[in-house]
Coordinates of N, CA and C in Angstrom, one line a residue:
M24 N 3.5 4.8 18.2 CA 2.1 4.9 18.5 C 1.2 4.7 17.2
K25 N 1.7 5.3 16.1 CA 1.0 5.1 14.9 C 1.0 3.7 14.4
T26 N 2.1 3.0 14.6 CA 2.1 1.5 14.2 C 1.1 0.7 15.0
I27 N 1.0 1.1 16.3 CA 0.0 0.3 17.1 C -1.4 0.5 16.6
H28 N -1.7 1.7 16.2 CA -3.1 2.0 15.7 C -3.3 1.3 14.4
Q29 N -2.2 1.2 13.5 CA -2.3 0.5 12.3 C -2.5 -1.0 12.5
L30 N -1.8 -1.5 13.5 CA -1.9 -3.0 13.8 C -3.3 -3.3 14.3
L31 N -3.8 -2.4 15.2 CA -5.2 -2.6 15.7 C -6.2 -2.6 14.6
A32 N -6.0 -1.6 13.7 CA -7.0 -1.5 12.6 C -6.9 -2.7 11.7
F33 N -5.7 -3.2 11.4 CA -5.5 -4.4 10.6 C -6.1 -5.6 11.3
A34 N -5.9 -5.7 12.6 CA -6.5 -6.9 13.3 C -8.0 -6.8 13.3
S35 N -8.6 -5.6 13.4 CA -10.0 -5.5 13.4 C -10.6 -5.9 12.1
V36 N -10.0 -5.4 11.0 CA -10.4 -5.8 9.7 C -10.3 -7.3 9.4
A37 N -9.2 -7.9 9.8 CA -9.0 -9.3 9.6 C -10.0 -10.1 10.4
A38 N -10.4 -9.7 11.6 CA -11.4 -10.4 12.4 C -12.7 -10.3 11.7
L39 N -13.1 -9.1 11.2 CA -14.4 -8.9 10.6 C -14.5 -9.7 9.3
V40 N -13.4 -9.8 8.5 CA -13.4 -10.6 7.3 C -13.5 -12.0 7.6
G41 N -12.9 -12.5 8.6 CA -13.0 -13.9 9.0 C -14.4 -14.3 9.5
C42 N -15.1 -13.4 10.1 CA -16.4 -13.6 10.6 C -17.5 -13.4 9.6
S43 N -17.2 -12.8 8.5 CA -18.2 -12.4 7.5 C -18.6 -13.5 6.5
T44 N -18.0 -14.7 6.6 CA -18.3 -15.7 5.7 C -19.8 -16.1 5.9
P45 N -20.6 -16.2 4.8 CA -22.0 -16.4 5.0 C -22.2 -17.9 5.4
V46 N -23.2 -18.1 6.2 CA -23.6 -19.4 6.6 C -24.9 -19.7 5.9
K47 N -24.9 -20.5 4.9 CA -26.1 -20.8 4.2 C -26.9 -21.9 5.0
L48 N -27.5 -22.8 4.3 CA -28.2 -23.9 4.9 C -29.6 -23.4 5.4
D49 N -30.2 -22.5 4.7 CA -31.5 -22.0 5.2 C -32.7 -22.9 4.7
E50 N -32.3 -23.8 3.8 CA -33.4 -24.7 3.3 C -34.0 -25.6 4.4
V51 N -35.2 -26.0 4.1 CA -35.8 -26.9 5.1 C -35.2 -28.3 4.9
A52 N -35.0 -29.0 5.9 CA -34.4 -30.4 5.8 C -35.3 -31.3 5.0
P53 N -34.8 -31.9 3.9 CA -35.6 -32.7 3.1 C -35.9 -34.0 3.7
V54 N -37.2 -34.3 3.8 CA -37.7 -35.5 4.4 C -38.8 -36.0 3.5
E55 N -38.7 -37.3 3.1 CA -39.6 -37.8 2.2 C -40.3 -39.1 2.8
S56 N -41.5 -39.3 2.4 CA -42.2 -40.5 2.8 C -41.8 -41.6 1.9
R57 N -41.4 -42.8 2.4 CA -41.0 -43.9 1.5 C -42.2 -44.4 0.8
S58 N -43.3 -44.5 1.4 CA -44.5 -45.1 0.7 C -45.3 -44.1 -0.1
G59 N -45.1 -42.8 0.1 CA -45.9 -41.8 -0.5 C -47.2 -41.6 0.2
T60 N -47.4 -42.2 1.3 CA -48.6 -42.0 2.1 C -48.5 -40.8 2.9
P61 N -49.5 -40.0 3.2 CA -49.4 -38.8 4.0 C -49.1 -39.2 5.5
V62 N -48.4 -38.3 6.1 CA -48.0 -38.6 7.5 C -49.0 -37.8 8.4
N63 N -49.7 -38.5 9.3 CA -50.6 -37.8 10.2 C -49.8 -37.2 11.4
P64 N -50.1 -35.9 11.7 CA -49.4 -35.4 12.9 C -49.7 -36.1 14.1
G65 N -48.7 -36.5 14.9 CA -48.9 -37.2 16.2 C -49.2 -38.6 16.0
G66 N -49.3 -39.1 14.7 CA -49.6 -40.5 14.5 C -48.5 -41.1 13.7
T67 N -48.8 -42.3 13.1 CA -47.8 -42.9 12.3 C -48.1 -42.7 10.8
A68 N -47.2 -42.9 10.0 CA -47.4 -42.7 8.5 C -48.4 -43.7 8.1
G69 N -49.4 -43.1 7.4 CA -50.4 -44.0 6.7 C -51.4 -44.6 7.7
S70 N -51.4 -44.2 9.0 CA -52.4 -44.9 9.9 C -53.7 -44.2 9.7
S71 N -54.7 -45.0 9.5 CA -56.1 -44.5 9.3 C -56.9 -44.6 10.6
G72 N -56.4 -45.2 11.6 CA -57.2 -45.4 12.8 C -58.1 -46.6 12.8
A73 N -58.1 -47.3 11.7 CA -59.0 -48.5 11.6 C -58.4 -49.6 12.5
G74 N -59.3 -50.2 13.3 CA -58.8 -51.3 14.1 C -58.5 -50.8 15.5
T75 N -58.5 -49.5 15.8 CA -58.2 -49.1 17.1 C -59.5 -48.7 17.9
A76 N -60.5 -48.2 17.3 CA -61.7 -47.8 18.0 C -62.5 -49.1 18.2
G77 N -62.9 -49.4 19.4 CA -63.7 -50.5 19.7 C -63.0 -51.9 19.4
A78 N -61.7 -51.9 19.6 CA -61.0 -53.1 19.4 C -61.5 -54.3 20.2
G79 N -61.9 -54.0 21.5 CA -62.4 -55.1 22.3 C -63.8 -55.6 21.9
Q80 N -64.6 -54.8 21.3 CA -65.9 -55.2 20.9 C -65.9 -56.0 19.6
S81 N -65.1 -55.6 18.6 CA -65.1 -56.2 17.3 C -64.2 -57.4 17.2
G82 N -63.4 -57.7 18.2 CA -62.5 -58.8 18.2 C -61.2 -58.5 17.4
V83 N -61.0 -57.3 16.9 CA -59.8 -56.9 16.2 C -58.7 -56.7 17.2
A84 N -57.5 -57.3 17.0 CA -56.4 -57.2 17.9 C -55.7 -55.9 17.7
S85 N -55.2 -55.3 18.8 CA -54.4 -54.1 18.7 C -53.1 -54.3 18.0
V86 N -52.6 -53.2 17.4 CA -51.3 -53.3 16.7 C -50.2 -53.2 17.6
D87 N -49.2 -54.0 17.6 CA -48.0 -53.9 18.4 C -46.9 -53.2 17.6
L88 N -46.7 -51.9 17.9 CA -45.7 -51.1 17.2 C -44.3 -51.6 17.5
T89 N -44.0 -52.3 18.5 CA -42.7 -52.7 18.9 C -42.3 -54.0 18.3
R90 N -43.2 -54.7 17.6 CA -42.9 -56.0 17.1 C -41.8 -56.0 16.1
N91 N -41.7 -55.1 15.2 CA -40.7 -55.0 14.2 C -39.5 -54.1 14.6
A92 N -39.7 -53.4 15.7 CA -38.6 -52.4 16.1 C -37.6 -53.2 17.0
L93 N -36.4 -52.9 16.8 CA -35.3 -53.5 17.6 C -35.4 -52.9 19.0
P94 N -35.0 -53.6 20.1 CA -34.9 -53.0 21.4 C -33.9 -51.9 21.4
P95 N -34.2 -50.8 22.2 CA -33.3 -49.6 22.1 C -31.8 -50.0 22.4
A96 N -31.5 -51.0 23.2 CA -30.1 -51.3 23.6 C -29.4 -51.9 22.4
R97 N -30.1 -52.5 21.4 CA -29.5 -53.2 20.3 C -29.5 -52.4 19.0
M98 N -30.1 -51.3 19.0 CA -30.2 -50.4 17.8 C -28.9 -49.7 17.6
D99 N -28.6 -49.5 16.4 CA -27.5 -48.7 16.0 C -28.0 -47.2 16.2
N100 N -27.1 -46.3 16.5 CA -27.5 -44.9 16.7 C -26.8 -43.9 15.9
V101 N -26.0 -44.2 14.9 CA -25.3 -43.3 14.1 C -25.7 -43.2 12.7
I102 N -26.0 -42.0 12.2 CA -26.3 -41.8 10.8 C -25.2 -41.0 10.2
F103 N -24.6 -41.5 9.1 CA -23.5 -40.7 8.5 C -24.0 -39.9 7.3
F104 N -23.4 -38.8 7.0 CA -23.8 -37.9 5.9 C -22.6 -37.7 4.9
D105 N -23.0 -37.3 3.7 CA -22.1 -36.9 2.7 C -21.5 -35.6 3.0
F106 N -20.4 -35.2 2.4 CA -19.7 -34.0 2.6 C -20.7 -32.8 2.3
D107 N -20.7 -31.8 3.2 CA -21.5 -30.6 3.1 C -23.0 -30.9 2.8
S108 N -23.5 -32.0 3.4 CA -24.9 -32.4 3.2 C -25.6 -32.7 4.5
F109 N -26.9 -32.4 4.5 CA -27.7 -32.8 5.7 C -28.9 -33.7 5.2
V110 N -28.8 -34.3 4.1 CA -29.8 -35.2 3.6 C -29.6 -36.6 4.2
V111 N -30.7 -37.1 4.8 CA -30.6 -38.5 5.4 C -30.6 -39.5 4.2
K112 N -29.5 -40.3 4.1 CA -29.4 -41.2 3.0 C -30.4 -42.4 3.2
D113 N -30.8 -43.0 2.0 CA -31.8 -44.1 2.1 C -31.3 -45.2 2.9
E114 N -30.0 -45.5 3.0 CA -29.5 -46.6 3.7 C -29.7 -46.5 5.2
Y115 N -30.0 -45.3 5.7 CA -30.3 -45.1 7.1 C -31.8 -44.9 7.4
R116 N -32.7 -45.0 6.4 CA -34.1 -44.9 6.7 C -34.6 -45.9 7.6
N117 N -34.2 -47.2 7.5 CA -34.7 -48.2 8.4 C -34.2 -47.9 9.9
L118 N -33.0 -47.4 10.0 CA -32.5 -47.1 11.4 C -33.4 -46.0 12.0
V119 N -33.7 -44.9 11.3 CA -34.5 -43.8 11.7 C -35.9 -44.3 12.0
D120 N -36.4 -45.2 11.2 CA -37.7 -45.8 11.3 C -37.8 -46.6 12.6
A121 N -36.8 -47.4 12.9 CA -36.8 -48.2 14.1 C -36.8 -47.4 15.4
H122 N -36.0 -46.3 15.3 CA -36.0 -45.4 16.5 C -37.3 -44.7 16.7
A123 N -37.9 -44.3 15.6 CA -39.2 -43.6 15.6 C -40.3 -44.6 16.2
K124 N -40.3 -45.9 15.8 CA -41.2 -46.9 16.3 C -41.0 -47.1 17.8
S125 N -39.8 -47.1 18.2 CA -39.5 -47.3 19.6 C -40.0 -46.1 20.4
L126 N -39.8 -44.9 19.9 CA -40.3 -43.7 20.6 C -41.8 -43.7 20.6
N127 N -42.4 -44.1 19.5 CA -43.9 -44.1 19.4 C -44.5 -45.2 20.4
A128 N -43.8 -46.3 20.6 CA -44.3 -47.3 21.5 C -44.1 -46.9 22.9
D129 N -43.1 -46.1 23.3 CA -42.9 -45.7 24.7 C -42.8 -44.1 24.7
R130 N -44.0 -43.5 24.9 CA -44.1 -42.1 24.9 C -43.3 -41.3 26.0
K131 N -42.8 -42.1 27.0 CA -42.0 -41.4 28.0 C -40.6 -41.4 27.7
R132 N -40.2 -42.1 26.7 CA -38.8 -42.1 26.2 C -38.4 -40.9 25.4
K133 N -37.2 -40.4 25.7 CA -36.8 -39.1 25.0 C -35.4 -39.4 24.5
V134 N -35.1 -38.7 23.3 CA -33.7 -38.8 22.7 C -33.2 -37.4 22.3
S135 N -31.9 -37.3 22.2 CA -31.3 -36.2 21.6 C -30.6 -36.6 20.3
V136 N -30.8 -35.8 19.3 CA -30.1 -36.1 18.1 C -29.0 -35.1 18.0
E137 N -27.7 -35.6 18.0 CA -26.5 -34.7 18.1 C -25.9 -34.7 16.7
G138 N -25.9 -33.5 16.1 CA -25.3 -33.3 14.8 C -23.8 -33.0 14.9
H139 N -23.0 -33.6 14.0 CA -21.5 -33.4 14.0 C -21.1 -33.2 12.6
T140 N -19.9 -32.6 12.5 CA -19.3 -32.3 11.2 C -17.8 -32.7 11.2
D141 N -17.1 -32.7 10.1 CA -15.7 -32.9 10.1 C -15.0 -31.6 10.4
E142 N -13.7 -31.6 10.5 CA -13.0 -30.4 10.9 C -12.9 -29.3 9.9
R143 N -13.3 -29.6 8.6 CA -13.1 -28.6 7.6 C -14.3 -27.6 7.7
G144 N -14.0 -26.3 7.4 CA -15.0 -25.2 7.5 C -14.9 -24.5 8.8
G145 N -15.5 -23.3 8.8 CA -15.5 -22.5 10.0 C -16.4 -23.0 11.1
R146 N -16.2 -22.5 12.3 CA -16.9 -22.9 13.4 C -18.4 -22.6 13.3
E147 N -18.8 -21.4 12.8 CA -20.2 -21.1 12.7 C -20.9 -22.0 11.6
Y148 N -20.2 -22.1 10.5 CA -20.7 -23.0 9.4 C -21.0 -24.4 9.9
N149 N -20.0 -24.9 10.6 CA -20.1 -26.3 11.1 C -21.2 -26.5 12.1
L150 N -21.3 -25.5 13.0 CA -22.4 -25.6 13.9 C -23.8 -25.5 13.2
A151 N -23.9 -24.7 12.2 CA -25.2 -24.6 11.4 C -25.4 -26.0 10.7
L152 N -24.4 -26.5 10.1 CA -24.5 -27.8 9.3 C -24.8 -28.9 10.3
G153 N -24.2 -29.0 11.5 CA -24.5 -30.0 12.4 C -25.9 -29.9 12.9
Q154 N -26.4 -28.7 13.1 CA -27.8 -28.5 13.5 C -28.8 -29.0 12.4
K155 N -28.5 -28.7 11.2 CA -29.3 -29.1 10.1 C -29.3 -30.6 10.0
R156 N -28.2 -31.3 10.2 CA -28.2 -32.7 10.2 C -29.0 -33.3 11.4
A157 N -28.9 -32.7 12.5 CA -29.7 -33.2 13.7 C -31.2 -33.0 13.4
E158 N -31.5 -31.8 12.9 CA -32.9 -31.5 12.6 C -33.5 -32.4 11.5
A159 N -32.7 -32.8 10.5 CA -33.2 -33.7 9.5 C -33.6 -35.0 10.1
V160 N -32.7 -35.6 10.9 CA -33.0 -36.9 11.6 C -34.2 -36.7 12.5
A161 N -34.2 -35.7 13.3 CA -35.3 -35.5 14.3 C -36.6 -35.3 13.5
R162 N -36.6 -34.5 12.5 CA -37.9 -34.4 11.7 C -38.3 -35.7 11.1
S163 N -37.4 -36.5 10.6 CA -37.8 -37.8 10.0 C -38.5 -38.6 11.1
M164 N -37.9 -38.6 12.3 CA -38.5 -39.4 13.4 C -39.9 -38.9 13.8
T165 N -40.1 -37.5 13.8 CA -41.4 -37.0 14.1 C -42.4 -37.3 13.0
L166 N -42.0 -37.3 11.8 CA -42.9 -37.6 10.7 C -43.3 -39.1 10.7
L167 N -42.5 -39.9 11.4 CA -42.7 -41.3 11.5 C -43.5 -41.7 12.8
G168 N -43.9 -40.7 13.6 CA -44.7 -41.0 14.7 C -44.2 -40.5 16.1
A169 N -42.9 -40.2 16.2 CA -42.4 -39.7 17.5 C -43.0 -38.2 17.7
T170 N -43.1 -37.8 18.9 CA -43.5 -36.4 19.2 C -42.4 -35.5 19.3
D171 N -42.7 -34.2 19.1 CA -41.6 -33.2 19.2 C -41.0 -33.1 20.6
A172 N -41.8 -33.4 21.6 CA -41.3 -33.4 23.0 C -40.3 -34.5 23.2
Q173 N -40.4 -35.6 22.4 CA -39.5 -36.7 22.6 C -38.1 -36.6 22.0
V174 N -38.0 -35.7 21.0 CA -36.8 -35.6 20.2 C -36.3 -34.2 20.2
E175 N -35.0 -34.0 20.6 CA -34.3 -32.7 20.6 C -33.1 -32.8 19.7
A176 N -33.0 -31.8 18.9 CA -31.9 -31.6 17.9 C -30.8 -30.7 18.5
V177 N -29.6 -31.2 18.6 CA -28.5 -30.4 19.1 C -27.3 -30.5 18.2
S178 N -26.5 -29.4 18.0 CA -25.3 -29.4 17.2 C -24.1 -29.3 18.0
F179 N -23.1 -30.1 17.7 CA -21.7 -29.9 18.3 C -20.7 -29.5 17.2
G180 N -21.2 -29.4 15.9 CA -20.3 -28.9 14.9 C -19.1 -29.9 14.8
K181 N -17.9 -29.2 14.8 CA -16.7 -30.0 14.7 C -16.0 -30.2 16.1
E182 N -16.7 -29.9 17.1 CA -16.1 -29.8 18.5 C -15.9 -31.2 19.1
R183 N -16.7 -32.2 18.7 CA -16.6 -33.6 19.2 C -16.3 -34.6 18.1
P184 N -15.1 -34.7 17.6 CA -14.9 -35.7 16.5 C -15.0 -37.1 17.1
A185 N -15.5 -38.0 16.2 CA -15.5 -39.4 16.6 C -14.1 -40.0 16.5
V186 N -13.3 -39.6 15.5 CA -12.0 -40.0 15.3 C -11.1 -38.8 14.9
Q187 N -9.8 -38.9 15.2 CA -8.9 -37.9 14.9 C -8.2 -38.2 13.5
G188 N -7.9 -37.2 12.7 CA -7.3 -37.5 11.5 C -7.6 -36.4 10.5
N189 N -6.7 -36.3 9.4 CA -6.9 -35.3 8.4 C -7.0 -35.9 7.0
D190 N -7.7 -37.1 7.0 CA -8.0 -37.7 5.7 C -9.4 -38.0 5.5
E191 N -9.8 -38.5 4.3 CA -11.2 -38.7 4.0 C -11.9 -39.7 4.9
S192 N -11.2 -40.8 5.3 CA -11.8 -41.8 6.1 C -12.1 -41.3 7.5
A193 N -11.3 -40.4 8.1 CA -11.6 -39.8 9.4 C -12.7 -38.8 9.2
W194 N -12.7 -38.0 8.2 CA -13.7 -37.0 8.0 C -15.1 -37.6 7.8
A195 N -15.1 -38.8 7.0 CA -16.4 -39.5 6.8 C -17.0 -40.0 8.1
K196 N -16.2 -40.4 9.1 CA -16.7 -40.9 10.3 C -17.2 -39.8 11.2
N197 N -16.7 -38.6 11.0 CA -17.1 -37.4 11.8 C -18.3 -36.7 11.3
R198 N -18.7 -36.9 10.0 CA -19.9 -36.3 9.4 C -21.1 -37.2 9.8
R199 N -21.7 -36.9 11.0 CA -22.7 -37.9 11.5 C -23.7 -37.2 12.4
A200 N -24.8 -37.9 12.7 CA -25.8 -37.5 13.7 C -25.9 -38.8 14.6
E201 N -25.8 -38.5 15.9 CA -26.0 -39.6 16.8 C -27.3 -39.5 17.6
I202 N -28.0 -40.6 17.7 CA -29.2 -40.6 18.5 C -28.9 -41.1 19.9
V203 N -29.1 -40.3 20.9 CA -28.6 -40.6 22.3 C -29.9 -40.5 23.2
N204 N -30.0 -41.5 24.0 CA -31.1 -41.6 25.0 C -30.9 -40.5 26.0
R205 N -32.0 -39.8 26.4 CA -31.9 -38.8 27.5 C -32.5 -39.3 28.8

């Protein structure tokens, strides 16, 4: 009977120690404006509103936001991250910008940004890191003109790997955020 109590006490301590690893990542997701122009809430970066009021009277043509944006079916939808990072790399800025323009052009369209991690690290940590990755992409899109109602950030942590494997090439493919139409 004494050994059963000792085993239960040891198992309880081991479980508490395993769950007590701190989950950091309390920082705000870093998002920067490429041009340095302020971002208007609910509008596009650097838009001053010129040319929109009285467009029919002055002969100024309206701006087509979809002209430079790729159609949603042809856009890439995966953003990859460095190990233990949730900073959107410069190489993915155009992709995020294209998705934001598409959402800005069609206010009824909605997307989920799904954050993923590789298999290393604990479950709680990876869920938090996946959430930070999804929020970084979602925040970038809202700063570029999409509304909060159009973009939802969700984390799957390490639960849905893109590829199986225990090497750097597999891990690199699993450290991602995917933009999925809802």
